[in-house]
Tab-separated table of C-alpha atoms in Angstrom:
chain	number	residue	atom	x	y	z
A	453	MET	CA	-10.291	-7.673	-14.940
A	454	GLY	CA	-12.566	-8.461	-12.062
A	455	ILE	CA	-9.876	-9.258	-9.160
A	456	ASN	CA	-11.654	-8.894	-5.840
A	457	ASN	CA	-9.210	-7.168	-3.349
A	458	THR	CA	-9.747	-6.602	-0.035
A	459	ALA	CA	-8.668	-4.979	2.223
A	460	SER	CA	-8.463	-7.048	5.549
A	461	THR	CA	-11.472	-6.145	7.940
A	462	GLY	CA	-10.625	-5.908	11.931
A	463	SER	CA	-14.049	-6.706	12.665
A	464	LEU	CA	-16.223	-10.343	13.566
A	465	ALA	CA	-18.115	-11.589	10.503
A	466	ALA	CA	-21.156	-11.656	11.855
A	467	ILE	CA	-20.812	-7.684	12.699
A	468	ASN	CA	-19.595	-7.109	9.479
A	469	VAL	CA	-22.961	-8.874	7.820
A	470	VAL	CA	-25.436	-6.915	10.003
A	471	VAL	CA	-23.917	-3.549	9.344
A	472	ALA	CA	-23.439	-4.377	5.770
A	473	LEU	CA	-27.262	-4.903	5.913
A	474	LEU	CA	-28.009	-2.325	7.652
A	475	ALA	CA	-26.029	-0.125	6.090
A	476	ALA	CA	-28.038	-1.408	2.267
A	477	VAL	CA	-31.280	-0.777	4.191
A	478	LEU	CA	-30.582	3.047	5.781
A	479	MET	CA	-28.135	4.619	2.819
A	480	PRO	CA	-30.881	5.680	1.052
A	481	VAL	CA	-32.119	7.548	4.106
A	482	LEU	CA	-29.404	8.517	6.058
A	483	GLY	CA	-27.446	10.238	2.461
A	484	GLY	CA	-27.149	13.471	3.689
A	485	ARG	CA	-26.296	13.451	7.236
A	486	PHE	CA	-22.507	13.866	7.730
A	487	VAL	CA	-20.391	15.067	11.471
A	488	ALA	CA	-19.833	18.842	10.824
A	489	ALA	CA	-16.167	20.136	12.043
A	490	ALA	CA	-15.130	23.488	11.670
A	491	ALA	CA	-12.782	23.703	8.505
A	492	ASP	CA	-8.591	24.092	8.275
A	493	ALA	CA	-7.934	27.695	6.866
A	494	THR	CA	-4.431	26.354	5.045
A	495	THR	CA	-6.703	23.521	3.379
A	496	THR	CA	-10.053	23.863	2.749
A	497	ALA	CA	-12.175	21.820	0.385
A	498	SER	CA	-12.383	24.761	-1.596
A	499	SER	CA	-8.827	25.250	-1.714
A	500	SER	CA	-7.110	25.036	-5.387
A	501	SER	CA	-4.224	23.329	-4.048
A	502	PHE	CA	-3.584	21.492	-0.457
A	503	ASN	CA	-0.376	22.332	1.612
A	504	TYR	CA	0.771	19.004	0.414
A	505	LYS	CA	3.967	19.331	2.186
A	506	GLU	CA	2.259	18.774	5.561
A	507	ALA	CA	-0.136	16.006	3.578
A	508	LEU	CA	3.395	14.129	3.248
A	509	THR	CA	4.677	14.420	6.571
A	510	LYS	CA	1.118	12.737	8.000
A	511	CYS	CA	1.369	10.157	5.180
A	512	ILE	CA	4.670	9.107	6.307
A	513	ILE	CA	3.205	9.433	10.390
A	514	PHE	CA	0.388	6.774	9.633
A	515	LEU	CA	3.406	4.382	8.336
A	516	GLU	CA	5.105	4.476	11.860
A	517	ALA	CA	1.912	4.536	13.615
A	518	GLN	CA	1.776	0.565	12.429
A	519	ARG	CA	4.910	-0.728	13.477
A	520	SER	CA	5.359	-3.868	15.422
A	521	GLY	CA	8.401	-4.317	17.582
A	522	LYS	CA	10.573	-2.415	19.662
A	523	LEU	CA	9.923	1.080	18.632
A	524	PRO	CA	12.791	3.108	18.100
A	525	PRO	CA	13.671	5.833	20.829
A	526	ASN	CA	12.704	8.366	18.387
A	527	ASN	CA	9.022	7.318	18.072
A	528	ARG	CA	6.920	10.226	17.087
A	529	ILE	CA	3.075	8.278	18.073
A	530	SER	CA	2.674	9.045	21.726
A	531	TRP	CA	0.186	6.398	22.433
A	532	ARG	CA	2.138	3.738	20.502
A	533	GLY	CA	3.822	1.370	22.701
A	534	ASP	CA	6.180	-2.310	21.853
A	535	SER	CA	4.260	-5.162	20.466
A	536	GLY	CA	4.650	-8.648	18.890
A	537	LEU	CA	7.658	-9.123	21.215
A	538	GLU	CA	7.743	-12.843	21.428
A	539	ASP	CA	6.876	-13.266	17.713
A	540	GLY	CA	8.211	-16.055	16.090
A	541	LYS	CA	9.090	-17.559	19.454
A	542	ILE	CA	7.322	-21.035	19.116
A	543	ASP	CA	9.398	-21.384	15.844
A	544	ASN	CA	12.926	-20.658	17.688
A	545	VAL	CA	12.946	-17.405	15.141
A	546	ASP	CA	12.942	-14.043	15.315
A	547	LEU	CA	10.360	-12.202	13.742
A	548	VAL	CA	10.130	-8.900	15.710
A	549	GLY	CA	8.958	-6.215	13.568
A	550	GLY	CA	7.736	-5.053	10.435
A	551	TYR	CA	3.780	-3.658	9.960
A	552	TYR	CA	0.984	-4.456	11.020
A	553	ASP	CA	-1.041	-3.570	7.428
A	554	ALA	CA	-3.881	-2.551	8.313
A	555	GLY	CA	-6.444	-2.152	11.467
A	556	ASP	CA	-6.056	-5.210	12.970
A	557	ASN	CA	-2.758	-6.866	14.538
A	558	VAL	CA	-1.779	-9.189	11.849
A	559	LYS	CA	1.617	-8.980	10.307
A	560	TYR	CA	0.923	-10.493	6.472
A	561	GLY	CA	3.780	-10.552	4.426
A	562	LEU	CA	2.408	-10.089	0.743
A	563	PRO	CA	0.833	-6.701	1.412
A	564	MET	CA	3.548	-5.696	3.579
A	565	ALA	CA	6.444	-6.098	0.563
A	566	PHE	CA	3.983	-4.624	-1.577
A	567	THR	CA	4.146	-1.327	1.050
A	568	VAL	CA	8.076	-1.694	0.867
A	569	THR	CA	8.263	-1.950	-2.615
A	570	THR	CA	6.420	1.108	-3.659
A	571	LEU	CA	7.899	3.038	-0.976
A	572	SER	CA	11.617	2.323	-2.114
A	573	TRP	CA	10.109	3.404	-5.450
A	574	ASN	CA	8.808	6.561	-4.214
A	575	ALA	CA	12.456	6.967	-3.049
A	576	ILE	CA	14.545	6.276	-5.872
A	577	PHE	CA	11.832	8.547	-8.379
A	578	TYR	CA	11.366	11.440	-5.878
A	579	ARG	CA	14.471	11.426	-3.848
A	580	SER	CA	15.141	14.857	-4.767
A	581	GLN	CA	11.389	16.054	-3.801
A	582	LEU	CA	11.522	13.984	-0.409
A	583	GLU	CA	15.131	15.476	0.191
A	584	ALA	CA	13.484	19.040	-0.195
A	585	ALA	CA	10.671	18.298	2.367
A	586	GLY	CA	12.071	17.076	4.477
A	587	GLU	CA	10.892	13.569	4.385
A	588	LEU	CA	14.104	11.477	3.262
A	589	LEU	CA	15.151	10.396	5.451
A	590	ASN	CA	11.832	9.237	7.290
A	591	VAL	CA	10.771	7.446	3.677
A	592	GLN	CA	14.327	5.430	4.275
A	593	ASP	CA	13.439	4.832	7.969
A	594	ALA	CA	9.909	3.288	7.257
A	595	ILE	CA	11.562	1.255	4.470
A	596	ARG	CA	14.084	-0.030	6.418
A	597	TRP	CA	11.544	-1.227	9.002
A	598	GLY	CA	10.385	-3.159	6.914
A	599	THR	CA	13.358	-4.422	5.189
A	600	ASP	CA	14.960	-5.695	8.428
A	601	TYR	CA	11.717	-7.901	9.303
A	602	PHE	CA	12.460	-9.483	6.243
A	603	LEU	CA	15.656	-10.124	6.224
A	604	LYS	CA	14.759	-12.174	9.360
A	605	ALA	CA	11.207	-13.226	8.229
A	606	PHE	CA	14.396	-15.380	5.646
A	607	PRO	CA	16.274	-17.266	7.477
A	608	LYS	CA	17.350	-19.786	5.257
A	609	ARG	CA	17.127	-20.341	1.839
A	610	ASP	CA	13.661	-21.676	0.744
A	611	THR	CA	12.104	-20.418	3.905
A	612	LEU	CA	10.644	-17.151	4.107
A	613	TYR	CA	8.173	-16.694	6.697
A	614	VAL	CA	4.847	-14.850	5.011
A	615	GLN	CA	2.376	-14.280	8.250
A	616	VAL	CA	2.516	-13.675	11.789
A	617	GLY	CA	-1.207	-13.860	13.249
A	618	ASN	CA	-4.310	-15.750	13.677
A	619	PRO	CA	-6.541	-13.710	11.321
A	620	ILE	CA	-9.484	-15.569	12.602
A	621	THR	CA	-8.712	-15.516	16.597
A	622	ASP	CA	-7.224	-11.894	16.188
A	623	HIS	CA	-10.607	-11.028	14.590
A	624	GLN	CA	-12.345	-11.789	17.621
A	625	CYS	CA	-10.673	-9.283	20.085
A	626	TRP	CA	-10.775	-5.640	19.503
A	627	VAL	CA	-7.445	-4.741	21.177
A	628	ARG	CA	-4.266	-2.893	20.650
A	629	PRO	CA	-0.971	-4.354	20.082
A	630	GLU	CA	0.315	-3.558	23.093
A	631	ASN	CA	-2.783	-6.062	24.772
A	632	MET	CA	-3.197	-8.230	22.188
A	633	LYS	CA	-2.837	-12.088	24.096
A	634	THR	CA	-4.165	-13.647	20.833
A	635	GLU	CA	-1.792	-16.446	19.381
A	636	ARG	CA	0.925	-15.216	17.365
A	637	THR	CA	0.512	-18.658	14.559
A	638	LEU	CA	3.155	-18.438	12.355
A	639	TYR	CA	2.660	-19.083	8.154
A	640	LYS	CA	6.086	-19.748	5.856
A	641	ILE	CA	6.374	-21.113	2.487
A	642	ASP	CA	8.950	-23.525	1.870
A	643	LEU	CA	9.836	-26.171	-0.359
A	644	ASN	CA	6.678	-28.425	0.551
A	645	ALA	CA	4.408	-25.357	0.594
A	646	PRO	CA	5.622	-22.558	-2.142
A	647	GLY	CA	4.530	-19.518	-2.203
A	648	THR	CA	5.357	-17.964	-6.109
A	649	GLU	CA	3.542	-14.257	-5.183
A	650	ILE	CA	5.213	-13.645	-2.018
A	651	ALA	CA	8.332	-15.070	-2.552
A	652	ALA	CA	8.505	-12.634	-5.763
A	653	GLU	CA	7.116	-9.853	-4.170
A	654	THR	CA	9.291	-9.752	-0.755
A	655	SER	CA	11.859	-9.967	-3.639
A	656	ALA	CA	10.961	-6.946	-5.136
A	657	ALA	CA	11.205	-5.246	-2.083
A	658	LEU	CA	14.686	-6.258	-0.995
A	659	ALA	CA	15.423	-5.458	-4.527
A	660	SER	CA	14.487	-2.105	-5.241
A	661	ALA	CA	16.074	-1.282	-1.192
A	662	SER	CA	18.907	-2.159	-2.111
A	663	ILE	CA	18.709	0.754	-4.810
A	664	VAL	CA	17.303	2.901	-1.880
A	665	PHE	CA	20.120	2.479	-0.186
A	666	ARG	CA	23.173	1.998	-2.242
A	667	HIS	CA	24.705	5.368	-1.879
A	668	VAL	CA	23.701	5.205	1.756
A	669	ASP	CA	24.801	2.022	3.260
A	670	HIS	CA	26.331	-0.090	0.507
A	671	ASN	CA	26.545	-3.492	2.757
A	672	TYR	CA	23.509	-3.131	3.541
A	673	SER	CA	22.403	-2.874	-0.065
A	674	HIS	CA	24.392	-5.447	-0.594
A	675	VAL	CA	22.917	-7.896	1.406
A	676	LEU	CA	19.713	-7.163	0.398
A	677	LEU	CA	20.746	-7.428	-3.124
A	678	ASN	CA	21.198	-11.022	-2.618
A	679	LYS	CA	18.700	-12.125	-0.692
A	680	ALA	CA	16.452	-10.480	-3.468
A	681	LYS	CA	18.218	-12.772	-5.796
A	682	SER	CA	17.594	-15.827	-3.611
A	683	LEU	CA	14.003	-15.256	-3.341
A	684	PHE	CA	13.888	-14.941	-6.994
A	685	LYS	CA	15.066	-17.964	-7.652
A	686	PHE	CA	13.166	-19.520	-5.373
A	687	ALA	CA	9.612	-18.436	-6.330
A	688	ASP	CA	10.823	-19.108	-10.014
A	689	THR	CA	11.711	-22.345	-9.339
A	690	HIS	CA	9.659	-23.333	-7.219
A	691	LYS	CA	6.202	-22.892	-7.686
A	692	GLY	CA	3.374	-22.261	-6.132
A	693	THR	CA	0.105	-21.000	-4.848
A	694	TYR	CA	-0.002	-19.674	-1.368
A	695	ASP	CA	-3.774	-19.091	0.222
A	696	GLY	CA	-2.793	-18.889	3.534
A	697	GLU	CA	-3.786	-14.982	3.503
A	698	CYS	CA	-7.545	-16.044	2.140
A	699	PRO	CA	-9.527	-14.531	2.706
A	700	PHE	CA	-7.938	-11.576	3.664
A	701	TYR	CA	-5.222	-11.403	1.409
A	702	CYS	CA	-6.318	-13.874	-1.615
A	703	SER	CA	-4.137	-13.442	-4.729
A	704	PHE	CA	-6.219	-13.762	-7.762
A	705	SER	CA	-4.561	-12.251	-10.248
A	706	GLY	CA	-1.754	-15.349	-10.244
A	707	SER	CA	2.416	-15.264	-9.498
A	708	ASN	CA	2.843	-14.192	-13.361
A	709	ASP	CA	2.795	-10.742	-12.343
A	710	GLU	CA	4.994	-10.379	-9.189
A	711	LEU	CA	7.390	-12.513	-11.491
A	712	GLN	CA	7.673	-10.490	-13.698
A	713	TRP	CA	7.798	-7.281	-11.132
A	714	ALA	CA	10.508	-8.630	-9.203
A	715	ALA	CA	12.888	-9.328	-12.429
A	716	ALA	CA	12.320	-5.865	-13.564
A	717	TRP	CA	13.475	-4.395	-9.978
A	718	LEU	CA	16.499	-6.758	-10.249
A	719	TYR	CA	16.870	-6.334	-13.483
A	720	LYS	CA	17.699	-2.085	-12.540
A	721	ALA	CA	19.408	-2.835	-9.688
A	722	THR	CA	22.004	-5.546	-11.324
A	723	MET	CA	21.549	-4.272	-15.060
A	724	ASN	CA	22.260	-8.000	-15.473
A	725	GLU	CA	21.428	-9.759	-18.428
A	726	THR	CA	19.727	-13.059	-16.956
A	727	TYR	CA	16.835	-10.728	-15.814
A	728	ARG	CA	16.550	-8.690	-19.309
A	729	HIS	CA	16.737	-12.437	-20.250
A	730	PHE	CA	13.779	-13.702	-18.309
A	731	ILE	CA	11.700	-10.181	-18.609
A	732	LEU	CA	11.762	-10.566	-22.663
A	733	GLU	CA	11.379	-14.169	-22.899
A	734	GLU	CA	10.087	-15.472	-20.022
A	735	ALA	CA	7.636	-12.905	-18.267
A	736	ILE	CA	4.127	-13.453	-19.127
A	737	ASP	CA	2.497	-9.840	-19.861
A	738	GLY	CA	-1.009	-8.545	-19.496
A	739	THR	CA	-3.567	-5.919	-20.235
A	740	VAL	CA	-4.696	-4.295	-17.047
A	741	SER	CA	-6.624	-1.217	-16.049
A	742	GLU	CA	-5.345	-0.977	-12.043
A	743	PHE	CA	-2.349	-1.218	-10.022
A	744	ASN	CA	-2.640	-2.895	-6.109
A	745	TRP	CA	-1.036	-5.245	-3.924
A	746	ASP	CA	-2.273	-7.781	-6.233
A	747	LEU	CA	-1.651	-6.683	-9.402
A	748	LYS	CA	1.769	-5.659	-10.295
A	749	TYR	CA	1.969	-5.126	-14.606
A	750	ALA	CA	1.202	-1.760	-14.463
A	751	GLY	CA	4.455	-0.845	-12.092
A	752	SER	CA	6.113	-3.531	-14.143
A	753	GLN	CA	5.344	-1.964	-17.371
A	754	ILE	CA	6.072	1.778	-16.406
A	755	LEU	CA	9.551	0.675	-14.337
A	756	LEU	CA	10.894	-1.070	-17.454
A	757	THR	CA	9.390	1.752	-19.956
A	758	GLN	CA	11.976	4.767	-18.364
A	759	LEU	CA	14.298	2.087	-18.993
A	760	PHE	CA	13.223	1.854	-23.041
A	761	PHE	CA	13.558	5.868	-22.815
A	762	GLU	CA	16.775	5.449	-21.511
A	763	GLY	CA	18.395	3.014	-24.475
A	764	ASP	CA	16.523	-0.188	-24.497
A	765	LYS	CA	14.936	-0.557	-27.272
A	766	GLU	CA	14.266	-3.885	-26.745
A	767	LEU	CA	11.816	-3.130	-23.854
A	768	ASP	CA	9.343	-1.588	-26.588
A	769	ASP	CA	5.846	-3.439	-26.163
A	770	TYR	CA	6.333	-2.800	-22.553
A	771	LYS	CA	5.516	0.946	-23.322
A	772	ARG	CA	3.211	0.140	-25.547
A	773	GLN	CA	1.336	-1.751	-22.368
A	774	ALA	CA	2.449	0.801	-20.157
A	775	ASP	CA	0.200	3.564	-22.833
A	776	ASN	CA	-2.908	1.044	-22.659
A	777	TYR	CA	-2.653	0.850	-18.819
A	778	ILE	CA	-2.817	5.077	-19.266
A	779	CYS	CA	-5.628	4.672	-22.005
A	780	SER	CA	-7.999	2.907	-20.153
A	781	VAL	CA	-7.948	4.581	-17.114
A	782	LEU	CA	-7.552	8.553	-18.155
A	783	PRO	CA	-11.446	9.289	-18.424
A	784	GLU	CA	-10.512	11.743	-21.244
A	785	SER	CA	-9.594	8.560	-23.430
A	786	PRO	CA	-11.791	6.814	-25.483
A	787	TYR	CA	-10.542	3.747	-24.274
A	788	HIS	CA	-11.495	4.859	-20.971
A	789	GLN	CA	-13.065	1.395	-18.890
A	790	VAL	CA	-12.707	2.072	-15.143
A	791	HIS	CA	-15.812	3.835	-13.334
A	792	MET	CA	-15.270	7.355	-11.401
A	793	THR	CA	-17.972	8.470	-8.777
A	794	PRO	CA	-19.452	11.225	-10.099
A	795	GLY	CA	-16.850	13.545	-7.993
A	796	GLY	CA	-13.908	11.968	-10.134
A	797	LEU	CA	-12.388	9.883	-8.002
A	798	VAL	CA	-10.905	6.202	-9.011
A	799	TYR	CA	-13.652	3.408	-8.058
A	800	MET	CA	-12.818	-0.305	-8.593
A	801	ARG	CA	-14.288	-2.106	-5.705
A	802	ASP	CA	-15.685	-2.047	-1.669
A	803	GLY	CA	-12.357	-2.495	0.509
A	804	ALA	CA	-9.876	0.115	0.596
A	805	ASN	CA	-10.893	1.800	-1.974
A	806	THR	CA	-8.474	4.426	-1.505
A	807	GLN	CA	-5.290	1.803	-2.590
A	808	TYR	CA	-6.895	2.513	-6.303
A	809	ALA	CA	-6.944	5.918	-6.281
A	810	THR	CA	-3.101	6.514	-5.046
A	811	CYS	CA	-1.844	3.774	-6.602
A	812	ALA	CA	-3.299	5.287	-9.706
A	813	ALA	CA	-1.922	8.625	-8.857
A	814	PHE	CA	1.322	7.984	-8.569
A	815	LEU	CA	1.758	5.604	-11.610
A	816	PHE	CA	0.091	8.665	-13.750
A	817	SER	CA	2.586	10.871	-12.149
A	818	VAL	CA	5.921	8.693	-12.316
A	819	TYR	CA	4.857	8.266	-15.745
A	820	GLY	CA	3.998	11.783	-16.827
A	821	ASP	CA	7.403	12.815	-15.439
A	822	LEU	CA	8.956	10.251	-17.739
A	823	LEU	CA	7.075	11.593	-20.971
A	824	ALA	CA	8.203	14.981	-19.927
A	825	SER	CA	11.945	13.867	-19.341
A	826	HIS	CA	12.381	12.102	-22.572
A	827	ASN	CA	9.339	14.774	-24.519
A	828	GLN	CA	6.980	11.760	-25.346
A	829	GLN	CA	3.206	11.263	-25.696
A	830	VAL	CA	0.538	8.735	-24.856
A	831	THR	CA	-1.727	8.027	-28.137
A	832	CYS	CA	-4.914	6.667	-27.489
A	833	GLY	CA	-6.980	5.773	-30.922
A	834	ASN	CA	-7.048	9.240	-32.065
A	835	GLN	CA	-6.493	11.120	-29.577
A	836	ASN	CA	-2.879	12.307	-27.859
A	837	PHE	CA	-2.281	12.831	-24.340
A	838	GLY	CA	1.133	14.569	-22.357
A	839	ALA	CA	2.912	14.658	-18.934
A	840	ALA	CA	0.656	17.995	-17.945
A	841	GLN	CA	-2.754	16.092	-18.467
A	842	LEU	CA	-1.101	13.086	-16.586
A	843	MET	CA	-0.071	14.649	-14.051
A	844	ALA	CA	-3.510	16.323	-13.784
A	845	PHE	CA	-5.194	13.097	-13.166
A	846	ALA	CA	-2.933	12.427	-10.826
A	847	LYS	CA	-3.455	15.725	-8.556
A	848	LYS	CA	-6.906	15.702	-8.913
A	849	GLN	CA	-7.240	11.903	-7.226
A	850	MET	CA	-4.949	13.540	-4.190
A	851	ASP	CA	-6.890	16.866	-4.332
A	852	TYR	CA	-10.257	14.334	-3.884
A	853	ILE	CA	-8.665	12.723	-0.939
A	854	LEU	CA	-7.932	15.690	0.325
A	855	GLY	CA	-10.703	17.353	0.525
A	856	LYS	CA	-11.911	18.563	-3.122
A	857	ASN	CA	-14.745	16.135	-3.034
A	858	PRO	CA	-18.639	16.892	-3.061
A	859	GLN	CA	-19.083	16.250	0.505
A	860	GLN	CA	-16.257	18.435	0.690
A	861	ARG	CA	-14.035	16.342	3.619
A	862	SER	CA	-10.922	15.278	3.904
A	863	TYR	CA	-10.575	11.454	3.514
A	864	MET	CA	-6.970	11.814	5.423
A	865	VAL	CA	-7.448	11.265	9.366
A	866	GLY	CA	-5.724	14.491	10.753
A	867	PHE	CA	-5.490	16.223	7.883
A	868	GLY	CA	-8.238	18.977	6.129
A	869	ASN	CA	-11.387	19.668	6.300
A	870	ASN	CA	-13.713	17.520	8.661
A	871	PRO	CA	-11.468	14.075	8.451
A	872	PRO	CA	-12.540	11.272	9.399
A	873	LYS	CA	-13.031	10.565	13.462
A	874	GLN	CA	-13.343	7.152	13.352
A	875	ALA	CA	-10.866	5.030	11.785
A	876	HIS	CA	-11.426	1.619	11.885
A	877	HIS	CA	-8.402	0.949	13.941
A	878	ARG	CA	-7.479	-0.534	16.820
A	879	GLY	CA	-4.526	0.955	18.598
A	880	ALA	CA	-6.962	4.263	17.584
A	881	SER	CA	-9.700	3.398	18.880
A	882	VAL	CA	-8.989	1.701	22.257
A	883	PRO	CA	-7.384	3.723	24.766
A	884	VAL	CA	-3.866	3.569	26.260
A	885	LEU	CA	-4.026	0.834	28.580
A	886	SER	CA	-1.053	-0.788	31.105
A	887	PRO	CA	0.388	-3.045	29.451
A	888	ASN	CA	-0.227	-5.865	31.502
A	889	GLU	CA	-3.746	-5.102	31.430
A	890	VAL	CA	-6.116	-8.026	30.183
A	891	VAL	CA	-8.964	-6.932	27.889
A	892	ASN	CA	-11.776	-8.561	27.643
A	893	CYS	CA	-12.450	-9.817	24.551
A	894	GLY	CA	-16.272	-10.469	24.385
A	895	LEU	CA	-16.773	-6.774	26.083
A	896	SER	CA	-14.387	-4.804	23.646
A	897	PHE	CA	-16.201	-4.769	20.671
A	898	VAL	CA	-19.047	-3.233	22.723
A	899	ASN	CA	-16.559	-0.703	24.668
A	900	TRP	CA	-14.947	0.607	21.492
A	901	PHE	CA	-15.531	-1.332	18.364
A	902	VAL	CA	-19.261	-0.181	18.081
A	903	LYS	CA	-18.940	2.996	20.318
A	904	ASP	CA	-20.213	6.090	17.940
A	905	ALA	CA	-17.635	8.519	19.263
A	906	PRO	CA	-14.294	9.662	18.220
A	907	ASN	CA	-11.511	7.331	18.648
A	908	PRO	CA	-9.302	8.794	21.678
A	909	ASN	CA	-5.925	8.205	19.647
A	910	GLU	CA	-5.501	10.296	16.385
A	911	LEU	CA	-4.044	8.091	13.848
A	912	THR	CA	-2.634	10.967	12.148
A	913	GLY	CA	-1.907	11.021	8.348
A	914	ALA	CA	-4.681	7.554	8.163
A	915	ILE	CA	-5.935	7.085	4.508
A	916	VAL	CA	-8.755	5.928	4.946
A	917	GLY	CA	-10.918	3.341	2.808
A	918	GLY	CA	-12.970	6.416	1.417
A	919	PRO	CA	-16.580	6.514	-0.103
A	920	ASP	CA	-18.373	3.978	-2.153
A	921	ARG	CA	-18.915	4.453	-6.307
A	922	ASN	CA	-21.735	7.557	-5.530
A	923	ASP	CA	-19.300	9.666	-3.283
A	924	TYR	CA	-21.286	8.583	-0.308
A	925	PHE	CA	-19.461	8.470	3.150
A	926	GLU	CA	-19.984	7.735	6.820
A	927	ASP	CA	-17.759	8.577	9.231
A	928	ARG	CA	-18.426	5.133	11.456
A	929	ARG	CA	-15.777	2.568	12.649
A	930	THR	CA	-17.878	0.129	12.049
A	931	LYS	CA	-18.425	0.801	8.744
A	932	SER	CA	-15.094	-1.011	7.879
A	933	ASN	CA	-14.696	-0.794	3.905
A	934	MET	CA	-14.987	3.319	4.153
A	935	LEU	CA	-12.636	3.566	7.198
A	936	GLU	CA	-10.098	1.330	7.531
A	937	PRO	CA	-6.970	2.457	6.609
A	938	THR	CA	-4.137	0.434	4.988
A	939	THR	CA	-0.348	0.506	4.730
A	940	TYR	CA	-0.374	0.345	0.988
A	941	ILE	CA	-3.180	2.998	0.793
A	942	ASN	CA	-0.013	5.374	1.703
A	943	SER	CA	2.694	4.258	0.298
A	944	ALA	CA	1.526	4.917	-3.137
A	945	ALA	CA	1.033	8.377	-2.277
A	946	VAL	CA	4.039	9.441	-0.627
A	947	GLY	CA	5.685	10.273	-4.329
A	948	VAL	CA	2.895	11.619	-5.616
A	949	LEU	CA	2.602	13.914	-2.104
A	950	ALA	CA	5.901	15.020	-2.761
A	951	ARG	CA	5.696	15.850	-6.156
A	952	LEU	CA	3.047	17.968	-5.419
A	953	ALA	CA	4.494	19.705	-2.770
A	954	SER	CA	7.228	20.847	-5.264
A	955	HIS	CA	5.462	21.959	-8.001
A	956	PRO	CA	1.605	22.905	-6.895
A	957	GLN	CA	0.895	23.174	-10.015
């Protein structure tokens, strides 16, 4: 659809321009230069399968490294400390907590909400697999870290705080969140400045999480669901696009997909006819070939197809659209339209491209399991595809990321063969400093950003942006498109890794 989704970058615009120009000139020359490293015997690139349980555990640990606020006593990231403890203070509201989206120190509401929604879907659909891997409680904790923040960010009806931190000033200092002195500007949506996309996505996050906690903490689940209903009403009643997160998180897809997505989760959470009516009569659907923080149609279509399989036959249009999504992505389909790198990775666009691979892998994994459970297939023209073919595609995407690729290297930090050592990430690349130490922002880029050396702190489990469309990759922190991780890359990977850990195939 030509949607230009990009992860936030953590460096000065001028530096990025210079780096991009240098890359364009030098890439053909440096195409074969890669840092060598010893292979992990249990997860070598040549293996037919990987230690998916290890990858799952590390995938979740990365999310813990992205936490903002007062860290819990069981914090597993030794080099992380408390941060953002006065967030919200300028408006006399408590906005401590939540997640930093990527390698910077800003809390963006839209990608954070999508992270929580996808994590919740993982925890619901692959509950037994996560439990078998010993990770269900950690995933629930990761979800709750986000939902606790959203409850605080929605202090009263029709007001939602959607961002903490000024990205311009934040990107002018390469500093750990524990030492940041940049302004913690607050951004919100309300009746005078609505933001349908963010309100609806946050509604989806709370509604999906309410299902996760329904039999774990009933009262908490009830609170989440009521807030989700209020946010959906706000999103649907007061239409408008919030563009305050541009140029880092501009929603080019509009708000129809988020409204459909939120209604789908509210219907699943409540089975209330109000949301079913919205889905059937008011929601505007779309034919798409990707699923990400900005474009949710494919997710809604597969979620609602599950309800179709379970007996609601009026949702048959969503089954057809879910099939269309699969047909547009699967390389063997006659309707395939998604670019694949020569090595077989889904490639949509520069900037955290692995998000498209992990999101596709998750949807293919879920839909494949649904097809198997209900003895169904996907028809693409004159070809039929079953559960095994969908799962094989999902596995191929994850295997590529874990090391089965032309470079024979892992794109998950701390896992497998020759993983990235220079993740584009402030907390990982800056040494632990005294909490009171004042960082010179001008020198911070010289001291830590452009330094060609491994990060002093391992960002365990982070899936970086990955290679370009030709499978080229260079482990240099300055190449944010390749080296910056995001929460939503990992959140989409959790379920499929749990599935593969249970059934490696």
